[in-house]
Amino acid sequence: GMNPDDVTLSNIDDDSRGFTLSPTNGLETTEAGGTDTFTVRLNSEPTADVTLLLSSSNTDEGTIDKATLDFTALNWDQEQTVTITGADDNVDDNDQVYSIITAAATGGDYAGTNPSDVSVTNQDDDAVGFTISPINGLTTTEAGGTDTFTIQLNSEPSAPVSLMLLSSNITEGTIDKASLDFTASDWDQPQTVTVTGVDDNVDDSNQVYSIITSTASGGDYAGLNPADISVTNQDDDTAGFTLSG
């Protein structure tokens, strides 16, 4: 009937409540729709179902395919994958860093636990510049023959853009527009400039002149100077005498 003392033991726990996100930085998306992924899992079995809300800090740069992740006692240690897709814009705004924000979790012993946000870079695919077409090979005539070229911006400007134009030799050719204005709503629409040949009475052969583009003003295009346009005015005079009678 003797009853020895009970033995007291401590079982050392090897579990720790938390989230494993991999990776949490270095992710890259592209404005062309390029994607990247990260995974999330729990570090320990929860005492109740756990919900984690996710959101993009800048949906103009990137979006996610899941707004919530749910973990249970059955899947807590299984990685759940989140796909991030780059969003496109038309602005030359360089590569942009944004975050996938993790909210504080709800449910069981994970309630209030807030894992680290995930850092992402969206690679820009826009560049300020002008597209002029054609840039050379235009021909006018002293008989008043015309030719045309178009100008448009390569990216959406951050403010309205103005570009001044002038002929390098108005005795050979003139233009129908002295300035072009571009805005965020029409930046990608080609604007047409008509060049008209000017007549003289001199046998001076075909004359090459230019439509000179000034330095642009406005927003991120300020200070940008597109190439000038080369034009040839065809002569219609010939040296000689006319004898009559």
Tab-separated table of C-alpha atoms in Angstrom:
chain	number	residue	atom	x	y	z
A	1	GLY	CA	0.000	0.000	0.000
A	2	MET	CA	2.970	2.345	-0.034
A	3	ASN	CA	2.556	5.196	-2.516
A	4	PRO	CA	5.773	6.881	-3.608
A	5	ASP	CA	5.900	10.531	-4.567
A	6	ASP	CA	4.692	11.524	-8.022
A	7	VAL	CA	7.307	12.755	-10.463
A	8	THR	CA	6.911	16.242	-11.924
A	9	LEU	CA	8.181	16.855	-15.465
A	10	SER	CA	8.194	19.751	-17.895
A	11	ASN	CA	7.701	19.099	-21.602
A	12	ILE	CA	9.669	21.785	-23.445
A	13	ASP	CA	7.609	23.228	-26.302
A	14	ASP	CA	9.340	23.511	-29.689
A	15	ASP	CA	6.580	25.452	-31.455
A	16	SER	CA	6.401	29.203	-31.871
A	17	ARG	CA	3.446	31.147	-33.149
A	18	GLY	CA	4.245	33.160	-36.291
A	19	PHE	CA	4.220	33.321	-40.079
A	20	THR	CA	6.854	32.308	-42.591
A	21	LEU	CA	6.759	34.473	-45.726
A	22	SER	CA	9.220	33.686	-48.497
A	23	PRO	CA	10.605	35.869	-49.907
A	24	THR	CA	9.736	39.175	-48.249
A	25	ASN	CA	11.823	41.365	-50.563
A	26	GLY	CA	13.537	41.318	-53.931
A	27	LEU	CA	10.336	40.517	-55.826
A	28	GLU	CA	9.893	42.111	-59.250
A	29	THR	CA	6.941	42.697	-61.553
A	30	THR	CA	6.854	44.525	-64.889
A	31	GLU	CA	4.526	46.995	-66.561
A	32	ALA	CA	4.223	44.426	-69.354
A	33	GLY	CA	2.265	42.226	-66.937
A	34	GLY	CA	5.203	40.276	-65.543
A	35	THR	CA	4.501	38.393	-62.319
A	36	ASP	CA	6.306	37.207	-59.217
A	37	THR	CA	5.209	35.085	-56.254
A	38	PHE	CA	5.702	34.594	-52.542
A	39	THR	CA	4.420	31.969	-50.115
A	40	VAL	CA	2.881	32.128	-46.644
A	41	ARG	CA	2.421	29.438	-43.977
A	42	LEU	CA	1.973	29.265	-40.220
A	43	ASN	CA	4.783	28.203	-37.907
A	44	SER	CA	2.491	26.320	-35.526
A	45	GLU	CA	-0.907	24.647	-35.503
A	46	PRO	CA	-3.520	27.275	-34.608
A	47	THR	CA	-6.109	26.803	-31.877
A	48	ALA	CA	-8.797	27.989	-34.325
A	49	ASP	CA	-9.051	28.869	-37.991
A	50	VAL	CA	-6.819	31.802	-38.960
A	51	THR	CA	-7.519	34.449	-41.621
A	52	LEU	CA	-4.899	36.815	-43.039
A	53	LEU	CA	-5.918	39.783	-45.211
A	54	LEU	CA	-3.615	41.019	-48.003
A	55	SER	CA	-3.635	44.170	-50.120
A	56	SER	CA	-1.391	46.080	-52.524
A	57	SER	CA	-0.097	49.446	-51.313
A	58	ASN	CA	-0.367	50.736	-54.905
A	59	THR	CA	-2.747	49.013	-57.314
A	60	ASP	CA	-1.489	51.326	-60.075
A	61	GLU	CA	1.800	49.406	-59.863
A	62	GLY	CA	0.774	45.869	-58.910
A	63	THR	CA	-2.154	43.663	-57.915
A	64	ILE	CA	-2.508	40.311	-56.144
A	65	ASP	CA	-4.561	37.235	-56.989
A	66	LYS	CA	-5.705	36.620	-53.394
A	67	ALA	CA	-7.111	39.094	-50.904
A	68	THR	CA	-7.301	36.553	-48.044
A	69	LEU	CA	-5.469	33.456	-46.888
A	70	ASP	CA	-7.182	30.924	-44.606
A	71	PHE	CA	-5.319	28.433	-42.411
A	72	THR	CA	-6.758	25.553	-40.391
A	73	ALA	CA	-5.450	22.774	-38.166
A	74	LEU	CA	-5.201	20.668	-41.349
A	75	ASN	CA	-3.290	23.008	-43.680
A	76	TRP	CA	-1.394	25.350	-41.358
A	77	ASP	CA	2.007	23.989	-42.407
A	78	GLN	CA	1.260	24.011	-46.154
A	79	GLU	CA	2.614	26.976	-48.122
A	80	GLN	CA	-0.013	29.106	-49.845
A	81	THR	CA	1.201	30.968	-52.927
A	82	VAL	CA	0.305	34.581	-53.736
A	83	THR	CA	0.881	35.847	-57.298
A	84	ILE	CA	1.633	39.533	-57.888
A	85	THR	CA	1.044	41.031	-61.347
A	86	GLY	CA	2.582	44.300	-62.522
A	87	ALA	CA	0.216	47.075	-63.628
A	88	ASP	CA	0.933	49.227	-66.671
A	89	ASP	CA	0.920	52.999	-66.967
A	90	ASN	CA	2.093	55.304	-69.750
A	91	VAL	CA	4.294	57.561	-67.618
A	92	ASP	CA	8.088	57.526	-67.523
A	93	ASP	CA	8.138	57.204	-63.721
A	94	ASN	CA	11.138	54.870	-63.339
A	95	ASP	CA	10.929	51.578	-61.451
A	96	GLN	CA	8.450	51.868	-58.570
A	97	VAL	CA	8.674	50.134	-55.182
A	98	TYR	CA	5.414	49.095	-53.547
A	99	SER	CA	4.320	46.629	-50.867
A	100	ILE	CA	1.947	43.764	-50.383
A	101	ILE	CA	0.489	44.707	-47.019
A	102	THR	CA	-0.376	42.016	-44.486
A	103	ALA	CA	-3.030	42.930	-41.937
A	104	ALA	CA	-3.153	41.644	-38.372
A	105	ALA	CA	-4.424	38.064	-38.416
A	106	THR	CA	-7.685	36.937	-36.871
A	107	GLY	CA	-8.512	33.607	-35.229
A	108	GLY	CA	-7.370	31.574	-32.239
A	109	ASP	CA	-3.951	32.153	-30.777
A	110	TYR	CA	-2.920	33.980	-33.967
A	111	ALA	CA	-5.356	36.851	-33.399
A	112	GLY	CA	-3.462	40.143	-33.610
A	113	THR	CA	-0.302	38.621	-35.078
A	114	ASN	CA	0.919	40.818	-37.940
A	115	PRO	CA	3.524	39.340	-40.291
A	116	SER	CA	5.969	41.458	-42.286
A	117	ASP	CA	4.849	43.198	-45.455
A	118	VAL	CA	6.353	42.064	-48.761
A	119	SER	CA	8.427	44.507	-50.850
A	120	VAL	CA	8.045	44.508	-54.657
A	121	THR	CA	9.522	46.576	-57.507
A	122	ASN	CA	7.503	47.211	-60.670
A	123	GLN	CA	9.833	47.740	-63.622
A	124	ASP	CA	8.948	50.725	-65.811
A	125	ASP	CA	8.691	50.305	-69.597
A	126	ASP	CA	8.132	53.955	-70.587
A	127	ALA	CA	10.619	56.610	-71.683
A	128	VAL	CA	10.130	60.282	-72.463
A	129	GLY	CA	10.780	61.142	-76.069
A	130	PHE	CA	9.275	62.156	-79.400
A	131	THR	CA	8.403	60.041	-82.409
A	132	ILE	CA	8.747	62.048	-85.628
A	133	SER	CA	7.799	60.379	-88.892
A	134	PRO	CA	9.408	60.804	-91.316
A	135	ILE	CA	12.474	62.609	-90.014
A	136	ASN	CA	14.002	63.156	-93.461
A	137	GLY	CA	13.274	62.599	-97.128
A	138	LEU	CA	10.462	65.166	-97.260
A	139	THR	CA	10.045	67.049	-100.514
A	140	THR	CA	8.320	70.307	-101.395
A	141	THR	CA	8.289	72.157	-104.724
A	142	GLU	CA	8.535	75.754	-105.802
A	143	ALA	CA	5.169	75.198	-107.469
A	144	GLY	CA	3.644	75.041	-103.976
A	145	GLY	CA	3.942	71.290	-103.515
A	146	THR	CA	3.541	70.091	-99.937
A	147	ASP	CA	4.698	67.255	-97.731
A	148	THR	CA	3.821	66.262	-94.169
A	149	PHE	CA	5.305	64.748	-91.051
A	150	THR	CA	3.804	63.749	-87.707
A	151	ILE	CA	4.933	64.155	-84.113
A	152	GLN	CA	3.714	62.344	-81.001
A	153	LEU	CA	5.042	61.747	-77.495
A	154	ASN	CA	6.430	58.358	-76.429
A	155	SER	CA	4.993	58.525	-72.907
A	156	GLU	CA	2.202	60.257	-71.046
A	157	PRO	CA	3.515	63.624	-69.819
A	158	SER	CA	3.279	64.713	-66.207
A	159	ALA	CA	2.014	68.133	-67.381
A	160	PRO	CA	0.968	69.672	-70.734
A	161	VAL	CA	3.859	69.837	-73.214
A	162	SER	CA	4.510	72.551	-75.821
A	163	LEU	CA	6.891	72.261	-78.759
A	164	MET	CA	7.728	75.247	-80.991
A	165	LEU	CA	8.493	74.741	-84.703
A	166	LEU	CA	9.989	76.991	-87.369
A	167	SER	CA	11.446	76.761	-90.862
A	168	SER	CA	15.180	77.306	-91.200
A	169	ASN	CA	14.543	79.065	-94.526
A	170	ILE	CA	11.126	80.588	-95.125
A	171	THR	CA	12.189	81.504	-98.678
A	172	GLU	CA	12.187	77.776	-99.433
A	173	GLY	CA	9.422	76.374	-97.253
A	174	THR	CA	6.865	77.263	-94.593
A	175	ILE	CA	4.837	75.262	-92.046
A	176	ASP	CA	1.174	75.415	-91.122
A	177	LYS	CA	1.787	75.186	-87.360
A	178	ALA	CA	4.209	77.185	-85.243
A	179	SER	CA	3.631	75.093	-82.119
A	180	LEU	CA	2.268	71.732	-81.025
A	181	ASP	CA	0.613	71.078	-77.675
A	182	PHE	CA	0.287	67.649	-76.044
A	183	THR	CA	-1.689	66.640	-72.951
A	184	ALA	CA	-2.298	63.491	-70.941
A	185	SER	CA	-5.334	62.769	-73.112
A	186	ASP	CA	-3.774	63.132	-76.589
A	187	TRP	CA	-0.045	62.489	-76.068
A	188	ASP	CA	-0.113	59.278	-78.157
A	189	GLN	CA	-2.075	60.757	-81.077
A	190	PRO	CA	0.155	61.863	-83.979
A	191	GLN	CA	-0.162	65.558	-84.834
A	192	THR	CA	0.400	66.405	-88.498
A	193	VAL	CA	2.501	69.315	-89.734
A	194	THR	CA	2.251	70.386	-93.392
A	195	VAL	CA	5.283	71.883	-95.133
A	196	THR	CA	4.690	73.994	-98.257
A	197	GLY	CA	7.351	74.901	-100.820
A	198	VAL	CA	8.005	78.573	-101.595
A	199	ASP	CA	8.689	79.822	-105.120
A	200	ASP	CA	11.535	82.034	-106.247
A	201	ASN	CA	12.708	83.011	-109.710
A	202	VAL	CA	16.321	81.981	-109.297
A	203	ASP	CA	17.949	78.898	-110.810
A	204	ASP	CA	19.357	77.823	-107.452
A	205	SER	CA	18.954	74.052	-107.803
A	206	ASN	CA	17.102	71.973	-105.221
A	207	GLN	CA	17.506	73.477	-101.759
A	208	VAL	CA	17.712	71.550	-98.493
A	209	TYR	CA	16.237	73.235	-95.423
A	210	SER	CA	15.035	72.116	-91.998
A	211	ILE	CA	11.978	72.321	-89.812
A	212	ILE	CA	13.602	73.228	-86.533
A	213	THR	CA	12.175	71.830	-83.301
A	214	SER	CA	12.783	73.888	-80.183
A	215	THR	CA	13.426	72.621	-76.677
A	216	ALA	CA	10.128	71.355	-75.270
A	217	SER	CA	8.495	72.828	-72.178
A	218	GLY	CA	6.202	71.185	-69.641
A	219	GLY	CA	6.415	68.456	-67.018
A	220	ASP	CA	8.928	65.670	-67.457
A	221	TYR	CA	9.434	66.718	-71.105
A	222	ALA	CA	10.910	70.111	-70.172
A	223	GLY	CA	14.333	70.569	-71.776
A	224	LEU	CA	13.944	67.715	-74.246
A	225	ASN	CA	14.850	68.702	-77.822
A	226	PRO	CA	13.746	66.338	-80.600
A	227	ALA	CA	15.609	66.060	-83.886
A	228	ASP	CA	15.003	68.580	-86.668
A	229	ILE	CA	13.269	67.478	-89.872
A	230	SER	CA	15.069	67.646	-93.213
A	231	VAL	CA	13.195	68.864	-96.317
A	232	THR	CA	14.220	69.458	-99.941
A	233	ASN	CA	12.518	72.140	-102.001
A	234	GLN	CA	12.661	71.258	-105.698
A	235	ASP	CA	13.683	74.129	-107.967
A	236	ASP	CA	11.576	74.941	-111.045
A	237	ASP	CA	13.806	77.592	-112.603
A	238	THR	CA	16.415	77.177	-115.363
A	239	ALA	CA	19.026	79.721	-116.375
A	240	GLY	CA	18.737	80.788	-120.003
A	241	PHE	CA	17.329	83.268	-122.494
A	242	THR	CA	13.975	83.399	-124.182
A	243	LEU	CA	14.150	84.911	-127.655
A	244	SER	CA	10.998	85.965	-129.393
A	245	GLY	CA	10.082	87.720	-132.580
